[in-house]
mmCIF file of C-alpha atoms in Angstrom:
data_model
loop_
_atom_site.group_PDB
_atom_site.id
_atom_site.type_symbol
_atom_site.label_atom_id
_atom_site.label_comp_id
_atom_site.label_asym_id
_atom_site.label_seq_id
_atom_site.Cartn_x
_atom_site.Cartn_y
_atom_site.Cartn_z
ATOM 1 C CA UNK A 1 -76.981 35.244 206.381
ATOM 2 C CA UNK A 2 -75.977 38.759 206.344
ATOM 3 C CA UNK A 3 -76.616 41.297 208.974
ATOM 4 C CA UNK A 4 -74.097 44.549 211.397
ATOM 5 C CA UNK A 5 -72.337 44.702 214.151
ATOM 6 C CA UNK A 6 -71.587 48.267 215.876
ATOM 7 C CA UNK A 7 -69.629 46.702 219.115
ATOM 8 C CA UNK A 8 -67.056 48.166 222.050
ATOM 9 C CA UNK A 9 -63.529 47.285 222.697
ATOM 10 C CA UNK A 10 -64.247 44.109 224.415
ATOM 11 C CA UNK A 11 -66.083 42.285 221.039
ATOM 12 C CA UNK A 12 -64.222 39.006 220.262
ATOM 13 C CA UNK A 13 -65.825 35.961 218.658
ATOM 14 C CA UNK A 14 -63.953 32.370 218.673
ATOM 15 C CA UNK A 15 -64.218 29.189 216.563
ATOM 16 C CA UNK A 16 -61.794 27.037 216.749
ATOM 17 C CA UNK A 17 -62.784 25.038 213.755
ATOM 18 C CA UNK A 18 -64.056 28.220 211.219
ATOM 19 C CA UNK A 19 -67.201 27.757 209.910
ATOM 20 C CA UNK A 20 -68.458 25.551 206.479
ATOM 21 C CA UNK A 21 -68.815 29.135 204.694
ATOM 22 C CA UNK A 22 -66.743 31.937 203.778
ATOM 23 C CA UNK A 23 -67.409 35.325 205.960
ATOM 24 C CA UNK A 24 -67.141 38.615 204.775
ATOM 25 C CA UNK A 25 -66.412 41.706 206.981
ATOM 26 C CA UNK A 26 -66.827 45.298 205.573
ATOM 27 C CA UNK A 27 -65.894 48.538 208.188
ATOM 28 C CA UNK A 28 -67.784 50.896 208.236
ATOM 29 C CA UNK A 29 -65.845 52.938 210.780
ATOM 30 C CA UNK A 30 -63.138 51.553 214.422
ATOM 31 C CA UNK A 31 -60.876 48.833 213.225
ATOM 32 C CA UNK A 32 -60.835 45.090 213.546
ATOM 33 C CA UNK A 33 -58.960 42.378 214.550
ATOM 34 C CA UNK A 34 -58.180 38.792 213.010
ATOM 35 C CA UNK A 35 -55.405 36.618 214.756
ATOM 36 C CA UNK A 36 -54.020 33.373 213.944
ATOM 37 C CA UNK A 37 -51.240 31.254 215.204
ATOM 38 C CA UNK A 38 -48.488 31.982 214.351
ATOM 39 C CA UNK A 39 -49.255 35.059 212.327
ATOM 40 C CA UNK A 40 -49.059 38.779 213.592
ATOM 41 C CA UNK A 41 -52.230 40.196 213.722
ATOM 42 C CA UNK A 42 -54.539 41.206 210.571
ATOM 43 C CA UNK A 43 -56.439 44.957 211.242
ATOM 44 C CA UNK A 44 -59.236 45.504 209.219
ATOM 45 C CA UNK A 45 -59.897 49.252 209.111
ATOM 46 C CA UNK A 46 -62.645 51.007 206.480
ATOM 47 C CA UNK A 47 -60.009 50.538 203.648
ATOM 48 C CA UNK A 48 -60.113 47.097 203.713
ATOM 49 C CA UNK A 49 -62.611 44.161 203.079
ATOM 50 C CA UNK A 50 -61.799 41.116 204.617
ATOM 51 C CA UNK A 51 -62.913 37.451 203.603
ATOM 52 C CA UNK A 52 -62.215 34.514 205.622
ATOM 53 C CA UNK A 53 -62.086 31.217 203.568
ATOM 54 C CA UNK A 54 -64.449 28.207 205.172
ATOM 55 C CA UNK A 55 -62.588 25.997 207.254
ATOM 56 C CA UNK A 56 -60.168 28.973 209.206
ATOM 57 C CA UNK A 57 -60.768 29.369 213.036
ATOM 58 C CA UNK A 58 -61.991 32.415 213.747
ATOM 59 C CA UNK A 59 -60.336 34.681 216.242
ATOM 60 C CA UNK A 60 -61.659 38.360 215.410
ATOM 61 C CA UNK A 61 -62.821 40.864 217.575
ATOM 62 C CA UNK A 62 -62.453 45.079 217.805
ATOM 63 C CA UNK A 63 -59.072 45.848 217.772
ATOM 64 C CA UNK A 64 -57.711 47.094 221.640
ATOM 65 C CA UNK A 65 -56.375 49.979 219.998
ATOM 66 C CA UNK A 66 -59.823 51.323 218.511
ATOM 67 C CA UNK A 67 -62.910 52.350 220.628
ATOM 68 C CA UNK A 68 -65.297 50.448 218.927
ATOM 69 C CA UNK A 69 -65.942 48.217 215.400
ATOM 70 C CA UNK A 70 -68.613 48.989 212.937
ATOM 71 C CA UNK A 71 -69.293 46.596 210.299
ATOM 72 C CA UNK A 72 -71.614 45.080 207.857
ATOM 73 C CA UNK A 73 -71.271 40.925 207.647
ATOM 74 C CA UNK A 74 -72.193 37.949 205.426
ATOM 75 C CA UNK A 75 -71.947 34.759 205.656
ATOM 76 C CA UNK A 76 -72.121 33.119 202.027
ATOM 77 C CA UNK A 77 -71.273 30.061 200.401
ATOM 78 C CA UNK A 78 -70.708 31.257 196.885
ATOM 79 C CA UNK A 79 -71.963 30.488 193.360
ATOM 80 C CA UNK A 80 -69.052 28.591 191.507
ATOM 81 C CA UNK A 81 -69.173 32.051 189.127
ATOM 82 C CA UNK A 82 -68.492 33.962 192.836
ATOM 83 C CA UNK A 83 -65.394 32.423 193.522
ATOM 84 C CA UNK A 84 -62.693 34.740 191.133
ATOM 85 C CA UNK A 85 -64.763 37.184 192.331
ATOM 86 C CA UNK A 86 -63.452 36.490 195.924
ATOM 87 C CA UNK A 87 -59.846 35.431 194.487
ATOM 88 C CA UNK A 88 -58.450 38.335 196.310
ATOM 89 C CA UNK A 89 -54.586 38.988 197.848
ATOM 90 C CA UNK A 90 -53.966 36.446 200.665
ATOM 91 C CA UNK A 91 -53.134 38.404 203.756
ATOM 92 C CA UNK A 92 -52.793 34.979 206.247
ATOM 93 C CA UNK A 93 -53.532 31.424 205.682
ATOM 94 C CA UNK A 94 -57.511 31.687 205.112
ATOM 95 C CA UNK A 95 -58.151 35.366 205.022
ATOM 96 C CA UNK A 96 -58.027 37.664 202.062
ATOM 97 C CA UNK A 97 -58.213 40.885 201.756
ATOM 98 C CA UNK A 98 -58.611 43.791 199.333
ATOM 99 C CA UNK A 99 -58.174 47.248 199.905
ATOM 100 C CA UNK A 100 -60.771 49.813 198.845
ATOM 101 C CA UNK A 101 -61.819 53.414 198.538
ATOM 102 C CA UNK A 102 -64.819 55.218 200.049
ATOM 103 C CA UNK A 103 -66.510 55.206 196.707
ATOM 104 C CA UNK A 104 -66.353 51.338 196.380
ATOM 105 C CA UNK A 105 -66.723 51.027 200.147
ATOM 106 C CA UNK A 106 -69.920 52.800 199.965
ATOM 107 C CA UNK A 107 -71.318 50.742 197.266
ATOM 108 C CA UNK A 108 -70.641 47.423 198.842
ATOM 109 C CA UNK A 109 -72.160 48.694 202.075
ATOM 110 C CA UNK A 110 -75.497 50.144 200.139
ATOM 111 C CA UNK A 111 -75.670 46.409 198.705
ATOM 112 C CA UNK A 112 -74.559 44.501 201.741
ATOM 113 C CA UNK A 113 -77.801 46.821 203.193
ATOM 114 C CA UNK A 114 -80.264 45.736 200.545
ATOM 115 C CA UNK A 115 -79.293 42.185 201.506
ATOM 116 C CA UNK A 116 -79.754 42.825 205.107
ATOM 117 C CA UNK A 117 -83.381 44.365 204.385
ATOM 118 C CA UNK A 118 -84.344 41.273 202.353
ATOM 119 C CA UNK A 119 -83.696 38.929 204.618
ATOM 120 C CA UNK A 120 -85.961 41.016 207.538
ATOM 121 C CA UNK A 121 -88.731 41.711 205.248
ATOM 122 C CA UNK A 122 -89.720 38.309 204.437
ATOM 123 C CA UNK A 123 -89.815 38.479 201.170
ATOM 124 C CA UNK A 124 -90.788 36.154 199.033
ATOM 125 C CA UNK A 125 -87.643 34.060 197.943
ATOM 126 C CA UNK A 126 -85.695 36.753 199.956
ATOM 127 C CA UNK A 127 -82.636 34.569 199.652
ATOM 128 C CA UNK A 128 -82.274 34.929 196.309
ATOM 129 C CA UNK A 129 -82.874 39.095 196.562
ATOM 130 C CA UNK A 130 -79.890 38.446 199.354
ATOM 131 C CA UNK A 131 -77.827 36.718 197.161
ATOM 132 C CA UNK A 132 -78.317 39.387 194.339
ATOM 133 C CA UNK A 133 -77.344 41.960 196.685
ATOM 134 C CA UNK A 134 -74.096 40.352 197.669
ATOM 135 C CA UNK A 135 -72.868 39.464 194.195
ATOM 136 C CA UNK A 136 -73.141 43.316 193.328
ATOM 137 C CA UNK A 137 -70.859 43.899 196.591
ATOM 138 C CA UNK A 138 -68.678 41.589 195.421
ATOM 139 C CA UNK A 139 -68.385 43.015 191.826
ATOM 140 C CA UNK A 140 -67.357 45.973 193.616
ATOM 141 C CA UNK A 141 -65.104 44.663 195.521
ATOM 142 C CA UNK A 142 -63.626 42.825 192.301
ATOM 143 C CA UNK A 143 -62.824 46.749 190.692
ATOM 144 C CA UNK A 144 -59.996 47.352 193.016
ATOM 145 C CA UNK A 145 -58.811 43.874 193.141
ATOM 146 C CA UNK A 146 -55.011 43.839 192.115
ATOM 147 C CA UNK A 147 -55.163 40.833 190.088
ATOM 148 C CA UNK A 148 -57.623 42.605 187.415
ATOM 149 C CA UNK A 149 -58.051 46.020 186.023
ATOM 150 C CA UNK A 150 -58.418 48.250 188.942
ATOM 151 C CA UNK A 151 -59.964 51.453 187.777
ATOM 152 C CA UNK A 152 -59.002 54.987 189.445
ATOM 153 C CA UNK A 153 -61.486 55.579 191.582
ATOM 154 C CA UNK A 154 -62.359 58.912 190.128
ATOM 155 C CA UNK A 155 -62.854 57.376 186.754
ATOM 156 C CA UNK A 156 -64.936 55.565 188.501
ATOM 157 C CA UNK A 157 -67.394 58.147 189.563
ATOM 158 C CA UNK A 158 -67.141 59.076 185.950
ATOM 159 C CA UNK A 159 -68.092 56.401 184.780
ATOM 160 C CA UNK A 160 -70.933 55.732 187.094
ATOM 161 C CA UNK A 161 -72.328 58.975 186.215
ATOM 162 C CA UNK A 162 -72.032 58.259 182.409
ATOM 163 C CA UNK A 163 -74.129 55.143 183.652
ATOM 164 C CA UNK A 164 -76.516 56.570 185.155
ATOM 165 C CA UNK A 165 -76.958 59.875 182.690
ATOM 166 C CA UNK A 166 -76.448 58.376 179.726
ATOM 167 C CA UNK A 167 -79.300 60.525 178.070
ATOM 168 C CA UNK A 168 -77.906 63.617 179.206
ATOM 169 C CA UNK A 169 -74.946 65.736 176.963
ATOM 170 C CA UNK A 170 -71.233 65.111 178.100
ATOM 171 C CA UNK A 171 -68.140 66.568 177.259
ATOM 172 C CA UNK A 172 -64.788 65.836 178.742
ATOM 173 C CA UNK A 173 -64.617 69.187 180.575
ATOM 174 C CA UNK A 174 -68.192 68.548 182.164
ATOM 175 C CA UNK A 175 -67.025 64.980 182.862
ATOM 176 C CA UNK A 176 -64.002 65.989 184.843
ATOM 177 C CA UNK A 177 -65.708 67.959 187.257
ATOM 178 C CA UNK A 178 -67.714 64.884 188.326
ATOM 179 C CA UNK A 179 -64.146 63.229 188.865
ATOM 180 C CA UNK A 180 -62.640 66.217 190.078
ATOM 181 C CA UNK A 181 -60.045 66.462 187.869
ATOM 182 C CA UNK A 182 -58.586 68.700 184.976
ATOM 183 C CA UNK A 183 -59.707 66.924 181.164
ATOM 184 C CA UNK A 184 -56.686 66.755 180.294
ATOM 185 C CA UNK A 185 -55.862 64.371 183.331
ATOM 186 C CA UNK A 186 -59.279 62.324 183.075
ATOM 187 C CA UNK A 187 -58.546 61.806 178.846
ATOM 188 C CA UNK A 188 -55.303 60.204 180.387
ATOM 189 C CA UNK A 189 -56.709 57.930 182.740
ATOM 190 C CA UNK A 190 -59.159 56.558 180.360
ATOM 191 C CA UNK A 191 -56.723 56.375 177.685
ATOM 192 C CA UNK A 192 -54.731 54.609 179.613
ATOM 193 C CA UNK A 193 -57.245 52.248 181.849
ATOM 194 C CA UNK A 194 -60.185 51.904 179.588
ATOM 195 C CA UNK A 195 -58.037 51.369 176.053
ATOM 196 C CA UNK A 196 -60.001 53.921 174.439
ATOM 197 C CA UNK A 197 -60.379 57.763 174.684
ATOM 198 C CA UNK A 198 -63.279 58.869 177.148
ATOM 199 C CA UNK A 199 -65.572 60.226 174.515
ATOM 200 C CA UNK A 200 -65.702 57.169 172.267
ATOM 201 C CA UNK A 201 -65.883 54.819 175.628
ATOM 202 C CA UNK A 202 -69.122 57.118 176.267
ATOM 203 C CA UNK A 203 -70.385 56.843 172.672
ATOM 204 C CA UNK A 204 -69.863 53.238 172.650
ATOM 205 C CA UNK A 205 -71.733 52.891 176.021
ATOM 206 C CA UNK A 206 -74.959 54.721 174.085
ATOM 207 C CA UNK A 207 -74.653 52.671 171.157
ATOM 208 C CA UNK A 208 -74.996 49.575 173.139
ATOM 209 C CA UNK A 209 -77.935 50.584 175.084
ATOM 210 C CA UNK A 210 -79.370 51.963 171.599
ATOM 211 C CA UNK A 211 -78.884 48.007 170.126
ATOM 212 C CA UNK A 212 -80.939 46.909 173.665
ATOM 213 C CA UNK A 213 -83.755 49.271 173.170
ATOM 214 C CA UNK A 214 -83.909 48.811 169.411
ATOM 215 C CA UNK A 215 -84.588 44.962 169.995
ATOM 216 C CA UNK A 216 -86.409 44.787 173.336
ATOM 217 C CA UNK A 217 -88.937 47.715 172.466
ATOM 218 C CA UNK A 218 -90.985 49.046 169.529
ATOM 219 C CA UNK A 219 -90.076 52.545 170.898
ATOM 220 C CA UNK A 220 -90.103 55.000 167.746
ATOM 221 C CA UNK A 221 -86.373 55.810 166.850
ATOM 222 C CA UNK A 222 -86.631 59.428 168.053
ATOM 223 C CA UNK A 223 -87.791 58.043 171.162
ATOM 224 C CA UNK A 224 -84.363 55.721 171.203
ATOM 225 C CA UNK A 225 -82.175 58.768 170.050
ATOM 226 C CA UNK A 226 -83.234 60.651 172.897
ATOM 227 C CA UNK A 227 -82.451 58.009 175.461
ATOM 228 C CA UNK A 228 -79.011 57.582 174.468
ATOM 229 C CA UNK A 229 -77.753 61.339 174.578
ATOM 230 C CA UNK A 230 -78.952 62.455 170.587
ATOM 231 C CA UNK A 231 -81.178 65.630 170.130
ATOM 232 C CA UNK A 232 -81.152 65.127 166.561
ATOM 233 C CA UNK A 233 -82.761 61.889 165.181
ATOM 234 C CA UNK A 234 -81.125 61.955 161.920
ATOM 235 C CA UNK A 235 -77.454 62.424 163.815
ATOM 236 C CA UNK A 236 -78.309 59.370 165.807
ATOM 237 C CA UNK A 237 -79.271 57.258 163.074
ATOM 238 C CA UNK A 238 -75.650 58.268 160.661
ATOM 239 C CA UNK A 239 -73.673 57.311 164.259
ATOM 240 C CA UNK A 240 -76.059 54.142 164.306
ATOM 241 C CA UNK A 241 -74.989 52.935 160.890
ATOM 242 C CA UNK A 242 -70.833 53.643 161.270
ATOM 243 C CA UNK A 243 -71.290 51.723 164.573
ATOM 244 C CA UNK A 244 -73.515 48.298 163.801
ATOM 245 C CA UNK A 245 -73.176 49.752 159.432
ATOM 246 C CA UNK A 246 -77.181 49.206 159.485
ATOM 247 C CA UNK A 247 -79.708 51.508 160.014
ATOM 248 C CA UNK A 248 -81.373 51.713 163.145
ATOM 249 C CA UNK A 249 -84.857 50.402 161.311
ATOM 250 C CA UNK A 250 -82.771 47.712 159.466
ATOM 251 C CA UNK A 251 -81.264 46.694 162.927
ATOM 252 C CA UNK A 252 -84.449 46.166 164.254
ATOM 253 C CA UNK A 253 -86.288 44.470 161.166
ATOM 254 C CA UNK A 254 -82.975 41.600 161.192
ATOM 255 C CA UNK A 255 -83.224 41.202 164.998
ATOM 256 C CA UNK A 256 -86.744 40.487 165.181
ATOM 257 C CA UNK A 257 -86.311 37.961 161.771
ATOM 258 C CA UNK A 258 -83.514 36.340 163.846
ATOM 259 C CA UNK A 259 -86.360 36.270 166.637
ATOM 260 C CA UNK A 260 -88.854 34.673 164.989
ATOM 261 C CA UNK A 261 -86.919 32.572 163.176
ATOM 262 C CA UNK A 262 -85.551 31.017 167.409
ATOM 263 C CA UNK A 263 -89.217 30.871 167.769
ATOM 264 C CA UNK A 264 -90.270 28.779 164.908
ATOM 265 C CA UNK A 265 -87.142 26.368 165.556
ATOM 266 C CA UNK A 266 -88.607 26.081 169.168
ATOM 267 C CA UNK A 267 -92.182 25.791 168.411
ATOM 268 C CA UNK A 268 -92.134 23.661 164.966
ATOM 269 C CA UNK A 269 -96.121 23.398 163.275
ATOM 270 C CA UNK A 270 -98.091 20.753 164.243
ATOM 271 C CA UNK A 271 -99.942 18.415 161.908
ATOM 272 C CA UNK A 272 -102.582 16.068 162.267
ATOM 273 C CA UNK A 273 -105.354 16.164 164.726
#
């Protein structure tokens, strides 16, 4: 169940025995409030996601500070793959929190939405489009966890953008104005967050989507150069071979073999009538 709340000052909701599933609480803008005994009071403003583990009462309401509390919500009992992705900071007994920025913020709402829409549309198995959607806002959620790598968030944007323009040209100085930062401070952070200088991260990005397109498609290999940021076919292919040291033809001709040869293990000749 997923859904959003835009309520006053006076919201509060109380269960004294939690619930059997975890809750998540994203604001969107006011500030909330989670009390336990014993424990000062949790706020939950727009830079933080909050998740309440199954089992904790529930005391939360708009904090009597703020005017109001806008939120998105979802009630989820996760995949057993889900649950390092909610293994975030302990804040109180049974509530976790991680703190976010507006870029990661805005992608958890946008999939927290897409969940929401599911559900109301009917869809067939809209659960599972639900549960989709809420797995992506918790991968986001997971990049500014403190317990993993937690990326800048304007390498972040960069590296969204790389994502989703992968075909287009990219240079570090063109990059950093999508981060809004000078190159020489985005070759830094990617140095020092990604392992690898920004350039070959991006190269290696179109070299992987090359090796998808080479085996899931019988797209020419112009066609494939020109989808993964190469005007010149012949360029594309001498980066193909230092990278995989085939050919792109020769890449494809061994991964279909290796296909067919899956197949014929799986579907053995028959004999006799």
């Amino acid at each position: 169940m997923c859904g959003e709340l835009d309520e006053g000052r006076t919201y509060r909701t109380v269960r004294s025995g939690g619930t059997t599933d975890w809750v998540l609480f994203v604001t969107l803008a006011g500030r909330g409030r989670f009390r336990l005994p014993g424990h000062p009071d949790l706020l939950a403003g727009p830079d933080l996601i909050t998740a309440v583990e199954p089992g904790t009462p529930h005391d939360y309401g708009t904090d009597h500070e703020a005017r109001g509390w806008s939120l998105r919500w979802a009630h989820l009992n996760p995949r057993p793959d889900w649950l390092s992705l909610l293994d975030w900071p302990t804040a109180a007994p049974g509530i976790r929190q991680v703190e976010v920025d507006d870029t990661v913020r805005t992608r958890v709402v946008q999939a927290l939405d897409r969940a929401i829409s599911a559900r109301r549309a009917g869809l067939r198995r809209s659960t599972l489009f639900a549960m989709n959607a809420v797995e992506e806002a918790l991968l986001w959620c997971d990049t500014r966890n403190p317990g993993g790598t937690v990326l800048d968030p304007r390498l972040l944007t960069v590296l969204e953008h790389v994502g989703n323009t992968i075909e287009e040209p990219h240079t570090v100085d063109s990059l950093a104005r999508i981060g809004g930062l000078s190159p020489s401070r985005l070759a830094h952070l990617a140095s020092a967050q990604l392992g690898t200088g920004l350039m070959s991260y991006v190269d290696r990005r179109r070299m992987d989507l090359a090796r998808q397109l080479l085996m899931v498609t019988d797209l020419p290999v112009a066609t494939i150069a020109a989808r993964t940021g190469f005007t010149d076919p012949l360029y594309f292919s001498r980066r193909f071979r230092v990278a995989t040291s085939l050919s792109p033809t020769a890449f494809r001709a061994r991964e279909q073999g290796r296909t067919e040869e899956r197949g014929a293990e799986e579907d053995p000749p028959r004999t006799g009538s």
